[in-house]
Structures are given as structure tokens and as C-alpha cells.
Amino acid sequence: MKNYSIAIDGPAGSGKSTVAKQIAKKLNLLYIDTGAMYRAVGLYCLKNNIDIDKEEKIAFALKNMNMSIELLEGIQNIYLNGENVTEKIRTQEVGKAASDVAVILAVRQKLVQIQRDLAKGHNVIMDGRDIGTNVLPDASVKIYLNANIEERTKRRCNELKTLGKQYDKEQIKKEIIQRDENDKNRKYNPLKKAEDAFEIDSSCMNIEQVIEAILNVVKQKINDLGV
Ligand code: DC
């Protein structure tokens, strides 16, 4: 059987990682969360007081930054110079820093190389912003997962609530809109639907419905491709 790959792209809060993780389990695929890698670079810059607006400083810092990925019980763990930062990267502040460093070509080139190397020789499901358009342009299945801003705000607030964190709904909404702007309008590999991607609007769907919709596309495509 040939290897196959599933690419899931979409804006912040569209539910990509939640569904990708569950599909990875169901289909026994390697799950690669590319946003975590941009977040790790963002965290590194915040921790080392590297000015995110200064492209050459970040490009230089990349040389001293050793990023590695390890799967622990099926969960992607990410290490920065030996430190496990899997939990530390999950904040709004790091999310914003990730979106800011993601405009820099040197950052994208380094991370895309890591992502392609990880995918080699495996059946993978990878989520991000440029997977179907750039990282895996030949992916067997491409999904563009979307949801309206109200719903994405609600989901992010619920996540923070579950974690017992304080939040301001209007502020969260503003930050998501800002992140969309940043991710869709950057020069290199902006967030956009690949021409051959199947678009799912999950605004009125629950997780199980989204998973079912994606599995239907996967079944169809994999049959057609004969993998
Ligand atoms: O999916 P996420 O929220 O963890 O991603 C954080 C940021 O990383 C996102 O706002 C833009 C950037 N990113 C990217 O540019 N390309 C990817 N493939 C994944 C994430």
C-alpha cells in the first residue's frame, strides 16, 4: 500500500488540531501539528528578548535554536534546545508571537523542511496554514476547515474556561481577527484554501460531525487514488 497524507488548513480556532488528533487515532496516522513549531519559535523569541520585528535577528537566532519533535504516547512533544515546551507554547501571547514570526521567510524555510522530513515514509495527517498549498502540495486529501468568527471566539473562550483561565471575550475576538489578518495577508505562503481542497464550514457542526465529514472525503479520495 502506498503512503498517503491528509492536509488540514484553516484559521485559528477552526478546530483543526482537535479533529486531526482524533482522525490520526482512528486511521493510525502520524499527526503533525505545524502550528506548534511556529509557536516554539515565537516562545524562543519572547524568552530571549529577540525583537520580533527584526527579521535579521530572528534569522540569526534560528542558528542557535535546536528544535526537535518526539511522539510520546501518540502526542507530539516539542523541544527547544532540549527543553520540553509542549505546554508552554499554548498561550495567547505565544500564539500571537507565532503568527508574527511566521511572516519571516527564513523561519518558514527551516520549519517547512522539518515538516517535510517528518512526513517522509509515513501516513500522516498534518495541520496548519500552508500544508495543502506549500508543505505537502501532493497530499492525497486536502481539507480547508473554516468556522465563523463568533463560533471560533466561543470555542477559544471555552478552552480558556476549561483551563481555569480568565479571559475577555471581546479581546479574544479581536486577537483572532488580528491573527486572521496576519496569516492571510503575509507575503510567503499565506493562509488560503488550496484549489483542490475540500472546504468544510464547521460553524454549525460538532466535532463528531466534522470528523465524519472528513472521513467521508478521505474514503472517497483514497479509493479514487487506489492507495
Ligand atoms: O495553529 P496555531 O494557532 O498553533 O498556529 C500558530 C501560528 O503559526 C499561526 O497564527 C500562523 C503560524 N502558522 C503558519 O504560519 N503556518 C503553519 N503551517 C502553521 C502555523
PDB file of C-alpha atoms in Angstrom, residues 45 50-62 100-101 103-107 109 187-188:
ATOM      1  CA  CYS A  45      11.979  34.971  20.728  1.00  0.00           C
ATOM      2  CA  ILE A  50      14.524  38.910  20.434  1.00  0.00           C
ATOM      3  CA  ASP A  51      12.699  41.736  18.697  1.00  0.00           C
ATOM      4  CA  ILE A  52      10.058  40.035  16.546  1.00  0.00           C
ATOM      5  CA  ASP A  53      10.085  42.967  14.103  1.00  0.00           C
ATOM      6  CA  LYS A  54      13.769  42.495  13.361  1.00  0.00           C
ATOM      7  CA  GLU A  55      13.938  39.841  10.686  1.00  0.00           C
ATOM      8  CA  GLU A  56      17.733  39.538  10.621  1.00  0.00           C
ATOM      9  CA  LYS A  57      17.841  38.997  14.412  1.00  0.00           C
ATOM     10  CA  ILE A  58      15.375  36.140  14.182  1.00  0.00           C
ATOM     11  CA  ALA A  59      17.189  34.629  11.214  1.00  0.00           C
ATOM     12  CA  PHE A  60      20.396  34.731  13.275  1.00  0.00           C
ATOM     13  CA  ALA A  61      18.677  33.277  16.356  1.00  0.00           C
ATOM     14  CA  LEU A  62      17.434  30.332  14.294  1.00  0.00           C
ATOM     15  CA  ASP A 100       4.396  37.310  13.828  1.00  0.00           C
ATOM     16  CA  VAL A 101       7.478  35.135  13.286  1.00  0.00           C
ATOM     17  CA  VAL A 103       5.901  36.037   8.183  1.00  0.00           C
ATOM     18  CA  ILE A 104       9.677  35.603   8.056  1.00  0.00           C
ATOM     19  CA  LEU A 105      10.959  33.584   5.126  1.00  0.00           C
ATOM     20  CA  ALA A 106      13.961  32.091   6.989  1.00  0.00           C
ATOM     21  CA  VAL A 107      11.616  30.773   9.706  1.00  0.00           C
ATOM     22  CA  GLN A 109      12.062  27.611   5.209  1.00  0.00           C
ATOM     23  CA  LYS A 187       3.889  37.585   1.734  1.00  0.00           C
ATOM     24  CA  TYR A 188       5.103  33.980   1.993  1.00  0.00           C
TER      25      TYR A 188
END
